[in-house]
Amino acid sequence: TLVALRALAQPEVPPSGLAAEGEKRWSDAIGIYRAALSNDPQRADLWLRIATIENSLGHPEAATDALQRAATANPALAGVQFQLAQSYSIAKKPRLAMDAIERALALEPNNVEFLRARAQYANWLGKGSIAGDSYERILAVTPNDDAALLNVARARSWEGRLDDAVRTFKMYLEKHPEDKDARLDYIRAEAWRGEFAAALRGLEDYQSRFGATREYLQEKARVLASAHRPTAAMKLILPLLEETPDDYGDNFSRTVALYYEKEPRDA
């Protein structure tokens, strides 16, 4: 951002302010820059210097205020909007962070760092479609980004685009067959779209690679219960519940199994 500011031929930074910064006289530096800003409040470079100092002093609200003023002074600087978004995020203000990152992306629509931040804020706000769009755009810019590929698969799964999700999970797992969590996510997507046989084949593959882990047993119980095989599901669920009786997932699987066992009162 500072490089971009210099390219805009901003006036010289007051030498006394630079000297104060060099000697770590932070309050003096801020005072000098504010004095200069009283004559020229549109100096985004000075607002940024103040923001940096305030942030280093542990004054996040003052730093955010200075970043807001920098962004207002020169709204064409994508990097300033990105810094402002980060500042809002630290202050736990995701809606404002989202607004700022959208302004940054309007200036640099293919900036991968901005897109990752947008996905993060969207997930924070529960806006899965925006997060998914962000990952899709990252993948379009960097097609070999396997982390983006996995995030696209997960986003499609959450959005209910299950056929697309399964295809994308398979593409990812061809490259990363030892990713246990991704393999379980793929199995869930198969089960959610009603392909229980494919989900069970996926579980067999998982067991051959990683053994009968607790996660494997839980997922298999869930798939069997959903596939109307309550007796087989219960054989897995009950021992799991003996270990952790308050586990939400295991209790959910038990409820589904009881329903298909035609035990509505217990369910």
PDB file of C-alpha atoms in Angstrom:
ATOM      1  CA  THR A   1       0.000   0.000   0.000  1.00  0.00           C
ATOM      2  CA  LEU A   2       2.785   2.422   0.844  1.00  0.00           C
ATOM      3  CA  VAL A   3       4.426   1.667  -2.512  1.00  0.00           C
ATOM      4  CA  ALA A   4       1.171   2.546  -4.242  1.00  0.00           C
ATOM      5  CA  LEU A   5       0.925   5.761  -2.246  1.00  0.00           C
ATOM      6  CA  ARG A   6       4.430   6.800  -3.246  1.00  0.00           C
ATOM      7  CA  ALA A   7       3.529   6.168  -6.887  1.00  0.00           C
ATOM      8  CA  LEU A   8       0.735   8.726  -6.510  1.00  0.00           C
ATOM      9  CA  ALA A   9       3.324  11.434  -5.816  1.00  0.00           C
ATOM     10  CA  GLN A  10       2.117  12.223  -2.296  1.00  0.00           C
ATOM     11  CA  PRO A  11       3.839  15.175  -0.611  1.00  0.00           C
ATOM     12  CA  GLU A  12       6.919  14.377   1.417  1.00  0.00           C
ATOM     13  CA  VAL A  13       6.428  12.813   4.833  1.00  0.00           C
ATOM     14  CA  PRO A  14       7.399  15.397   7.474  1.00  0.00           C
ATOM     15  CA  PRO A  15      11.058  14.669   8.334  1.00  0.00           C
ATOM     16  CA  SER A  16      10.435  15.426  12.008  1.00  0.00           C
ATOM     17  CA  GLY A  17       7.774  12.703  12.050  1.00  0.00           C
ATOM     18  CA  LEU A  18      10.146  10.187  10.496  1.00  0.00           C
ATOM     19  CA  ALA A  19      12.794  11.179  13.047  1.00  0.00           C
ATOM     20  CA  ALA A  20      10.319  10.674  15.892  1.00  0.00           C
ATOM     21  CA  GLU A  21       9.412   7.248  14.533  1.00  0.00           C
ATOM     22  CA  GLY A  22      13.101   6.336  14.259  1.00  0.00           C
ATOM     23  CA  GLU A  23      13.596   7.287  17.914  1.00  0.00           C
ATOM     24  CA  LYS A  24      10.380   5.491  18.941  1.00  0.00           C
ATOM     25  CA  ARG A  25       8.777   8.699  20.125  1.00  0.00           C
ATOM     26  CA  TRP A  26       5.425   7.460  18.980  1.00  0.00           C
ATOM     27  CA  SER A  27       3.214  10.136  20.529  1.00  0.00           C
ATOM     28  CA  ASP A  28       5.389  12.863  19.016  1.00  0.00           C
ATOM     29  CA  ALA A  29       5.175  11.201  15.595  1.00  0.00           C
ATOM     30  CA  ILE A  30       1.381  10.985  15.785  1.00  0.00           C
ATOM     31  CA  GLY A  31       1.194  14.638  16.838  1.00  0.00           C
ATOM     32  CA  ILE A  32       3.383  15.741  13.923  1.00  0.00           C
ATOM     33  CA  TYR A  33       1.350  13.758  11.400  1.00  0.00           C
ATOM     34  CA  ARG A  34      -1.946  15.036  12.789  1.00  0.00           C
ATOM     35  CA  ALA A  35      -0.657  18.595  12.532  1.00  0.00           C
ATOM     36  CA  ALA A  36       0.153  18.017   8.886  1.00  0.00           C
ATOM     37  CA  LEU A  37      -3.277  16.445   8.360  1.00  0.00           C
ATOM     38  CA  SER A  38      -5.004  19.496   9.772  1.00  0.00           C
ATOM     39  CA  ASN A  39      -3.791  21.311   6.655  1.00  0.00           C
ATOM     40  CA  ASP A  40      -4.290  18.397   4.240  1.00  0.00           C
ATOM     41  CA  PRO A  41      -6.748  15.786   5.642  1.00  0.00           C
ATOM     42  CA  GLN A  42      -6.666  13.802   2.387  1.00  0.00           C
ATOM     43  CA  ARG A  43      -3.134  12.521   2.986  1.00  0.00           C
ATOM     44  CA  ALA A  44      -3.852   8.797   3.073  1.00  0.00           C
ATOM     45  CA  ASP A  45      -0.158   8.031   3.609  1.00  0.00           C
ATOM     46  CA  LEU A  46      -0.110   9.905   6.918  1.00  0.00           C
ATOM     47  CA  TRP A  47      -3.306   8.264   8.112  1.00  0.00           C
ATOM     48  CA  LEU A  48      -1.702   4.922   7.356  1.00  0.00           C
ATOM     49  CA  ARG A  49       1.393   5.826   9.356  1.00  0.00           C
ATOM     50  CA  ILE A  50      -0.816   6.791  12.282  1.00  0.00           C
ATOM     51  CA  ALA A  51      -2.750   3.525  11.948  1.00  0.00           C
ATOM     52  CA  THR A  52       0.489   1.522  12.008  1.00  0.00           C
ATOM     53  CA  ILE A  53       1.746   3.329  15.107  1.00  0.00           C
ATOM     54  CA  GLU A  54      -1.576   3.049  16.949  1.00  0.00           C
ATOM     55  CA  ASN A  55      -1.766  -0.639  16.150  1.00  0.00           C
ATOM     56  CA  SER A  56       1.765  -1.245  17.441  1.00  0.00           C
ATOM     57  CA  LEU A  57       0.845   0.610  20.644  1.00  0.00           C
ATOM     58  CA  GLY A  58      -2.111  -1.710  21.185  1.00  0.00           C
ATOM     59  CA  HIS A  59      -4.778   0.863  20.326  1.00  0.00           C
ATOM     60  CA  PRO A  60      -6.971  -1.051  17.847  1.00  0.00           C
ATOM     61  CA  GLU A  61      -9.861   1.415  17.863  1.00  0.00           C
ATOM     62  CA  ALA A  62      -7.572   4.352  17.083  1.00  0.00           C
ATOM     63  CA  ALA A  63      -5.868   2.300  14.383  1.00  0.00           C
ATOM     64  CA  THR A  64      -9.227   1.430  12.814  1.00  0.00           C
ATOM     65  CA  ASP A  65     -10.266   5.075  12.874  1.00  0.00           C
ATOM     66  CA  ALA A  66      -7.059   6.073  11.087  1.00  0.00           C
ATOM     67  CA  LEU A  67      -7.559   3.317   8.485  1.00  0.00           C
ATOM     68  CA  GLN A  68     -11.123   4.516   7.894  1.00  0.00           C
ATOM     69  CA  ARG A  69      -9.795   8.008   7.254  1.00  0.00           C
ATOM     70  CA  ALA A  70      -7.120   6.653   4.909  1.00  0.00           C
ATOM     71  CA  ALA A  71      -9.739   4.699   2.973  1.00  0.00           C
ATOM     72  CA  THR A  72     -11.949   7.774   2.721  1.00  0.00           C
ATOM     73  CA  ALA A  73      -9.037   9.956   1.639  1.00  0.00           C
ATOM     74  CA  ASN A  74      -8.117   7.592  -1.190  1.00  0.00           C
ATOM     75  CA  PRO A  75     -10.823   4.989  -1.873  1.00  0.00           C
ATOM     76  CA  ALA A  76      -8.963   3.719  -4.952  1.00  0.00           C
ATOM     77  CA  LEU A  77      -6.328   1.903  -2.881  1.00  0.00           C
ATOM     78  CA  ALA A  78      -7.358  -1.743  -2.583  1.00  0.00           C
ATOM     79  CA  GLY A  79      -4.657  -2.467  -0.019  1.00  0.00           C
ATOM     80  CA  VAL A  80      -6.058   0.135   2.374  1.00  0.00           C
ATOM     81  CA  GLN A  81      -9.527  -1.380   2.091  1.00  0.00           C
ATOM     82  CA  PHE A  82      -8.009  -4.797   2.818  1.00  0.00           C
ATOM     83  CA  GLN A  83      -6.214  -3.499   5.906  1.00  0.00           C
ATOM     84  CA  LEU A  84      -9.450  -1.880   7.062  1.00  0.00           C
ATOM     85  CA  ALA A  85     -11.265  -5.208   6.605  1.00  0.00           C
ATOM     86  CA  GLN A  86      -8.640  -6.953   8.718  1.00  0.00           C
ATOM     87  CA  SER A  87      -8.970  -4.300  11.390  1.00  0.00           C
ATOM     88  CA  TYR A  88     -12.746  -4.746  11.513  1.00  0.00           C
ATOM     89  CA  SER A  89     -12.237  -8.493  11.726  1.00  0.00           C
ATOM     90  CA  ILE A  90      -9.932  -8.160  14.725  1.00  0.00           C
ATOM     91  CA  ALA A  91     -12.569  -5.925  16.323  1.00  0.00           C
ATOM     92  CA  LYS A  92     -15.147  -8.719  15.734  1.00  0.00           C
ATOM     93  CA  LYS A  93     -17.163  -6.633  13.274  1.00  0.00           C
ATOM     94  CA  PRO A  94     -17.595  -9.104  10.405  1.00  0.00           C
ATOM     95  CA  ARG A  95     -20.265  -7.133   8.530  1.00  0.00           C
ATOM     96  CA  LEU A  96     -18.032  -4.084   8.291  1.00  0.00           C
ATOM     97  CA  ALA A  97     -15.110  -6.345   7.379  1.00  0.00           C
ATOM     98  CA  MET A  98     -17.199  -7.847   4.575  1.00  0.00           C
ATOM     99  CA  ASP A  99     -18.130  -4.411   3.251  1.00  0.00           C
ATOM    100  CA  ALA A 100     -14.476  -3.350   3.199  1.00  0.00           C
ATOM    101  CA  ILE A 101     -13.246  -6.517   1.495  1.00  0.00           C
ATOM    102  CA  GLU A 102     -15.939  -6.170  -1.165  1.00  0.00           C
ATOM    103  CA  ARG A 103     -14.627  -2.664  -1.885  1.00  0.00           C
ATOM    104  CA  ALA A 104     -11.106  -4.073  -2.141  1.00  0.00           C
ATOM    105  CA  LEU A 105     -12.263  -6.777  -4.549  1.00  0.00           C
ATOM    106  CA  ALA A 106     -14.104  -4.254  -6.676  1.00  0.00           C
ATOM    107  CA  LEU A 107     -10.669  -2.737  -7.299  1.00  0.00           C
ATOM    108  CA  GLU A 108      -8.740  -6.030  -7.588  1.00  0.00           C
ATOM    109  CA  PRO A 109     -11.261  -8.796  -8.360  1.00  0.00           C
ATOM    110  CA  ASN A 110      -8.657 -11.539  -8.826  1.00  0.00           C
ATOM    111  CA  ASN A 111      -6.627 -10.905  -5.682  1.00  0.00           C
ATOM    112  CA  VAL A 112      -6.460 -14.338  -4.013  1.00  0.00           C
ATOM    113  CA  GLU A 113      -5.625 -12.946  -0.576  1.00  0.00           C
ATOM    114  CA  PHE A 114      -8.704 -10.729  -0.712  1.00  0.00           C
ATOM    115  CA  LEU A 115     -10.859 -13.644  -1.857  1.00  0.00           C
ATOM    116  CA  ARG A 116      -9.669 -15.839   1.012  1.00  0.00           C
ATOM    117  CA  ALA A 117     -10.546 -13.070   3.466  1.00  0.00           C
ATOM    118  CA  ARG A 118     -13.986 -12.726   1.845  1.00  0.00           C
ATOM    119  CA  ALA A 119     -14.598 -16.461   2.281  1.00  0.00           C
ATOM    120  CA  GLN A 120     -13.546 -16.236   5.927  1.00  0.00           C
ATOM    121  CA  TYR A 121     -15.886 -13.326   6.671  1.00  0.00           C
ATOM    122  CA  ALA A 122     -18.729 -14.980   4.753  1.00  0.00           C
ATOM    123  CA  ASN A 123     -18.398 -18.163   6.806  1.00  0.00           C
ATOM    124  CA  TRP A 124     -18.331 -16.042   9.952  1.00  0.00           C
ATOM    125  CA  LEU A 125     -21.608 -14.415   8.885  1.00  0.00           C
ATOM    126  CA  GLY A 126     -23.173 -17.724   7.880  1.00  0.00           C
ATOM    127  CA  LYS A 127     -23.274 -16.756   4.199  1.00  0.00           C
ATOM    128  CA  GLY A 128     -22.244 -20.053   2.672  1.00  0.00           C
ATOM    129  CA  SER A 129     -23.078 -19.051  -0.893  1.00  0.00           C
ATOM    130  CA  ILE A 130     -20.686 -16.078  -0.722  1.00  0.00           C
ATOM    131  CA  ALA A 131     -17.970 -18.260   0.790  1.00  0.00           C
ATOM    132  CA  GLY A 132     -18.511 -20.817  -1.963  1.00  0.00           C
ATOM    133  CA  ASP A 133     -18.343 -18.121  -4.627  1.00  0.00           C
ATOM    134  CA  SER A 134     -15.068 -16.903  -3.122  1.00  0.00           C
ATOM    135  CA  TYR A 135     -13.510 -20.369  -3.284  1.00  0.00           C
ATOM    136  CA  GLU A 136     -14.741 -20.835  -6.854  1.00  0.00           C
ATOM    137  CA  ARG A 137     -13.084 -17.571  -7.840  1.00  0.00           C
ATOM    138  CA  ILE A 138      -9.841 -18.539  -6.106  1.00  0.00           C
ATOM    139  CA  LEU A 139      -9.817 -21.815  -8.011  1.00  0.00           C
ATOM    140  CA  ALA A 140     -10.434 -19.994 -11.281  1.00  0.00           C
ATOM    141  CA  VAL A 141      -7.395 -17.778 -10.644  1.00  0.00           C
ATOM    142  CA  THR A 142      -5.163 -20.550  -9.230  1.00  0.00           C
ATOM    143  CA  PRO A 143      -6.404 -23.856 -10.690  1.00  0.00           C
ATOM    144  CA  ASN A 144      -3.619 -25.834  -8.987  1.00  0.00           C
ATOM    145  CA  ASP A 145      -4.586 -24.607  -5.509  1.00  0.00           C
ATOM    146  CA  ASP A 146      -5.629 -27.873  -3.865  1.00  0.00           C
ATOM    147  CA  ALA A 147      -6.770 -26.149  -0.663  1.00  0.00           C
ATOM    148  CA  ALA A 148      -9.173 -24.091  -2.762  1.00  0.00           C
ATOM    149  CA  LEU A 149     -10.336 -27.265  -4.537  1.00  0.00           C
ATOM    150  CA  LEU A 150     -11.193 -28.872  -1.200  1.00  0.00           C
ATOM    151  CA  ASN A 151     -12.973 -25.739   0.003  1.00  0.00           C
ATOM    152  CA  VAL A 152     -14.993 -25.678  -3.221  1.00  0.00           C
ATOM    153  CA  ALA A 153     -16.034 -29.294  -2.624  1.00  0.00           C
ATOM    154  CA  ARG A 154     -17.085 -28.530   0.940  1.00  0.00           C
ATOM    155  CA  ALA A 155     -18.935 -25.370  -0.054  1.00  0.00           C
ATOM    156  CA  ARG A 156     -20.855 -27.221  -2.765  1.00  0.00           C
ATOM    157  CA  SER A 157     -21.762 -29.883  -0.229  1.00  0.00           C
ATOM    158  CA  TRP A 158     -23.067 -27.314   2.284  1.00  0.00           C
ATOM    159  CA  GLU A 159     -25.050 -25.589  -0.462  1.00  0.00           C
ATOM    160  CA  GLY A 160     -26.739 -28.875  -1.385  1.00  0.00           C
ATOM    161  CA  ARG A 161     -25.002 -29.154  -4.766  1.00  0.00           C
ATOM    162  CA  LEU A 162     -24.178 -32.722  -3.884  1.00  0.00           C
ATOM    163  CA  ASP A 163     -23.454 -34.167  -7.328  1.00  0.00           C
ATOM    164  CA  ASP A 164     -20.942 -31.366  -7.958  1.00  0.00           C
ATOM    165  CA  ALA A 165     -19.546 -31.793  -4.458  1.00  0.00           C
ATOM    166  CA  VAL A 166     -18.933 -35.525  -4.940  1.00  0.00           C
ATOM    167  CA  ARG A 167     -17.152 -34.935  -8.246  1.00  0.00           C
ATOM    168  CA  THR A 168     -14.960 -32.266  -6.683  1.00  0.00           C
ATOM    169  CA  PHE A 169     -14.144 -34.384  -3.639  1.00  0.00           C
ATOM    170  CA  LYS A 170     -13.053 -37.196  -5.953  1.00  0.00           C
ATOM    171  CA  MET A 171     -10.775 -34.820  -7.862  1.00  0.00           C
ATOM    172  CA  TYR A 172      -9.199 -33.695  -4.600  1.00  0.00           C
ATOM    173  CA  LEU A 173      -8.827 -37.218  -3.182  1.00  0.00           C
ATOM    174  CA  GLU A 174      -7.067 -38.389  -6.336  1.00  0.00           C
ATOM    175  CA  LYS A 175      -4.342 -35.898  -5.423  1.00  0.00           C
ATOM    176  CA  HIS A 176      -4.512 -36.338  -1.636  1.00  0.00           C
ATOM    177  CA  PRO A 177      -5.680 -39.895  -0.885  1.00  0.00           C
ATOM    178  CA  GLU A 178      -4.380 -39.752   2.703  1.00  0.00           C
ATOM    179  CA  ASP A 179      -6.518 -36.780   3.779  1.00  0.00           C
ATOM    180  CA  LYS A 180      -8.733 -38.457   6.373  1.00  0.00           C
ATOM    181  CA  ASP A 181     -11.045 -35.501   6.989  1.00  0.00           C
ATOM    182  CA  ALA A 182     -11.647 -34.902   3.287  1.00  0.00           C
ATOM    183  CA  ARG A 183     -12.460 -38.576   2.787  1.00  0.00           C
ATOM    184  CA  LEU A 184     -15.074 -38.421   5.547  1.00  0.00           C
ATOM    185  CA  ASP A 185     -16.535 -35.265   4.000  1.00  0.00           C
ATOM    186  CA  TYR A 186     -16.811 -37.112   0.681  1.00  0.00           C
ATOM    187  CA  ILE A 187     -18.581 -40.041   2.384  1.00  0.00           C
ATOM    188  CA  ARG A 188     -21.059 -37.643   3.996  1.00  0.00           C
ATOM    189  CA  ALA A 189     -21.809 -36.038   0.645  1.00  0.00           C
ATOM    190  CA  GLU A 190     -22.533 -39.465  -0.853  1.00  0.00           C
ATOM    191  CA  ALA A 191     -24.870 -40.293   2.038  1.00  0.00           C
ATOM    192  CA  TRP A 192     -26.624 -36.922   1.877  1.00  0.00           C
ATOM    193  CA  ARG A 193     -27.486 -37.489  -1.771  1.00  0.00           C
ATOM    194  CA  GLY A 194     -28.856 -40.940  -0.915  1.00  0.00           C
ATOM    195  CA  GLU A 195     -25.989 -42.948  -2.414  1.00  0.00           C
ATOM    196  CA  PHE A 196     -25.597 -45.181   0.614  1.00  0.00           C
ATOM    197  CA  ALA A 197     -23.853 -48.000  -1.260  1.00  0.00           C
ATOM    198  CA  ALA A 198     -21.202 -45.542  -2.460  1.00  0.00           C
ATOM    199  CA  ALA A 199     -20.888 -44.160   1.067  1.00  0.00           C
ATOM    200  CA  LEU A 200     -20.347 -47.651   2.479  1.00  0.00           C
ATOM    201  CA  ARG A 201     -17.738 -48.395  -0.197  1.00  0.00           C
ATOM    202  CA  GLY A 202     -16.041 -45.178   0.796  1.00  0.00           C
ATOM    203  CA  LEU A 203     -16.077 -46.307   4.426  1.00  0.00           C
ATOM    204  CA  GLU A 204     -14.487 -49.636   3.480  1.00  0.00           C
ATOM    205  CA  ASP A 205     -11.743 -47.732   1.684  1.00  0.00           C
ATOM    206  CA  TYR A 206     -11.323 -45.462   4.712  1.00  0.00           C
ATOM    207  CA  GLN A 207     -10.984 -48.465   7.048  1.00  0.00           C
ATOM    208  CA  SER A 208      -8.404 -50.109   4.787  1.00  0.00           C
ATOM    209  CA  ARG A 209      -6.310 -46.935   4.892  1.00  0.00           C
ATOM    210  CA  PHE A 210      -6.746 -45.701   8.448  1.00  0.00           C
ATOM    211  CA  GLY A 211      -8.329 -48.501  10.454  1.00  0.00           C
ATOM    212  CA  ALA A 212     -11.573 -48.555  12.423  1.00  0.00           C
ATOM    213  CA  THR A 213     -11.136 -45.148  14.057  1.00  0.00           C
ATOM    214  CA  ARG A 214     -13.845 -43.625  16.196  1.00  0.00           C
ATOM    215  CA  GLU A 215     -14.675 -41.246  13.348  1.00  0.00           C
ATOM    216  CA  TYR A 216     -15.079 -44.242  11.031  1.00  0.00           C
ATOM    217  CA  LEU A 217     -17.422 -46.013  13.452  1.00  0.00           C
ATOM    218  CA  GLN A 218     -19.514 -42.883  13.960  1.00  0.00           C
ATOM    219  CA  GLU A 219     -19.846 -42.225  10.247  1.00  0.00           C
ATOM    220  CA  LYS A 220     -20.659 -45.852   9.461  1.00  0.00           C
ATOM    221  CA  ALA A 221     -23.350 -45.862  12.150  1.00  0.00           C
ATOM    222  CA  ARG A 222     -24.851 -42.694  10.670  1.00  0.00           C
ATOM    223  CA  VAL A 223     -24.843 -44.109   7.150  1.00  0.00           C
ATOM    224  CA  LEU A 224     -26.380 -47.431   8.209  1.00  0.00           C
ATOM    225  CA  ALA A 225     -29.102 -45.675  10.188  1.00  0.00           C
ATOM    226  CA  SER A 226     -29.952 -43.398   7.266  1.00  0.00           C
ATOM    227  CA  ALA A 227     -29.926 -46.397   4.891  1.00  0.00           C
ATOM    228  CA  HIS A 228     -32.777 -48.020   6.886  1.00  0.00           C
ATOM    229  CA  ARG A 229     -30.482 -50.591   8.491  1.00  0.00           C
ATOM    230  CA  PRO A 230     -31.186 -49.840  12.156  1.00  0.00           C
ATOM    231  CA  THR A 231     -30.061 -53.165  13.624  1.00  0.00           C
ATOM    232  CA  ALA A 232     -26.594 -52.916  12.097  1.00  0.00           C
ATOM    233  CA  ALA A 233     -26.422 -49.253  13.073  1.00  0.00           C
ATOM    234  CA  MET A 234     -27.330 -49.946  16.705  1.00  0.00           C
ATOM    235  CA  LYS A 235     -24.484 -52.471  17.036  1.00  0.00           C
ATOM    236  CA  LEU A 236     -22.103 -49.560  16.456  1.00  0.00           C
ATOM    237  CA  ILE A 237     -24.043 -46.797  18.175  1.00  0.00           C
ATOM    238  CA  LEU A 238     -24.583 -48.331  21.605  1.00  0.00           C
ATOM    239  CA  PRO A 239     -20.881 -48.961  22.387  1.00  0.00           C
ATOM    240  CA  LEU A 240     -20.092 -45.428  21.231  1.00  0.00           C
ATOM    241  CA  LEU A 241     -22.753 -43.976  23.528  1.00  0.00           C
ATOM    242  CA  GLU A 242     -21.405 -45.971  26.463  1.00  0.00           C
ATOM    243  CA  GLU A 243     -18.137 -44.056  26.063  1.00  0.00           C
ATOM    244  CA  THR A 244     -19.647 -40.623  25.381  1.00  0.00           C
ATOM    245  CA  PRO A 245     -23.357 -40.608  26.231  1.00  0.00           C
ATOM    246  CA  ASP A 246     -23.777 -36.910  25.415  1.00  0.00           C
ATOM    247  CA  ASP A 247     -22.250 -37.008  21.943  1.00  0.00           C
ATOM    248  CA  TYR A 248     -24.655 -35.164  19.635  1.00  0.00           C
ATOM    249  CA  GLY A 249     -23.818 -37.086  16.463  1.00  0.00           C
ATOM    250  CA  ASP A 250     -24.173 -40.498  18.092  1.00  0.00           C
ATOM    251  CA  ASN A 251     -27.488 -39.541  19.690  1.00  0.00           C
ATOM    252  CA  PHE A 252     -28.740 -38.265  16.345  1.00  0.00           C
ATOM    253  CA  SER A 253     -27.787 -41.555  14.680  1.00  0.00           C
ATOM    254  CA  ARG A 254     -29.560 -43.461  17.448  1.00  0.00           C
ATOM    255  CA  THR A 255     -32.693 -41.374  16.932  1.00  0.00           C
ATOM    256  CA  VAL A 256     -32.718 -42.144  13.212  1.00  0.00           C
ATOM    257  CA  ALA A 257     -32.141 -45.846  13.891  1.00  0.00           C
ATOM    258  CA  LEU A 258     -34.986 -45.951  16.424  1.00  0.00           C
ATOM    259  CA  TYR A 259     -37.283 -44.295  13.913  1.00  0.00           C
ATOM    260  CA  TYR A 260     -36.565 -46.973  11.321  1.00  0.00           C
ATOM    261  CA  GLU A 261     -36.902 -49.664  13.987  1.00  0.00           C
ATOM    262  CA  LYS A 262     -40.453 -48.335  14.360  1.00  0.00           C
ATOM    263  CA  GLU A 263     -39.859 -47.206  17.937  1.00  0.00           C
ATOM    264  CA  PRO A 264     -41.389 -43.727  17.705  1.00  0.00           C
ATOM    265  CA  ARG A 265     -41.707 -43.133  21.438  1.00  0.00           C
ATOM    266  CA  ASP A 266     -38.040 -43.924  22.081  1.00  0.00           C
ATOM    267  CA  ALA A 267     -37.042 -41.937  18.995  1.00  0.00           C
TER     268      ALA A 267
END
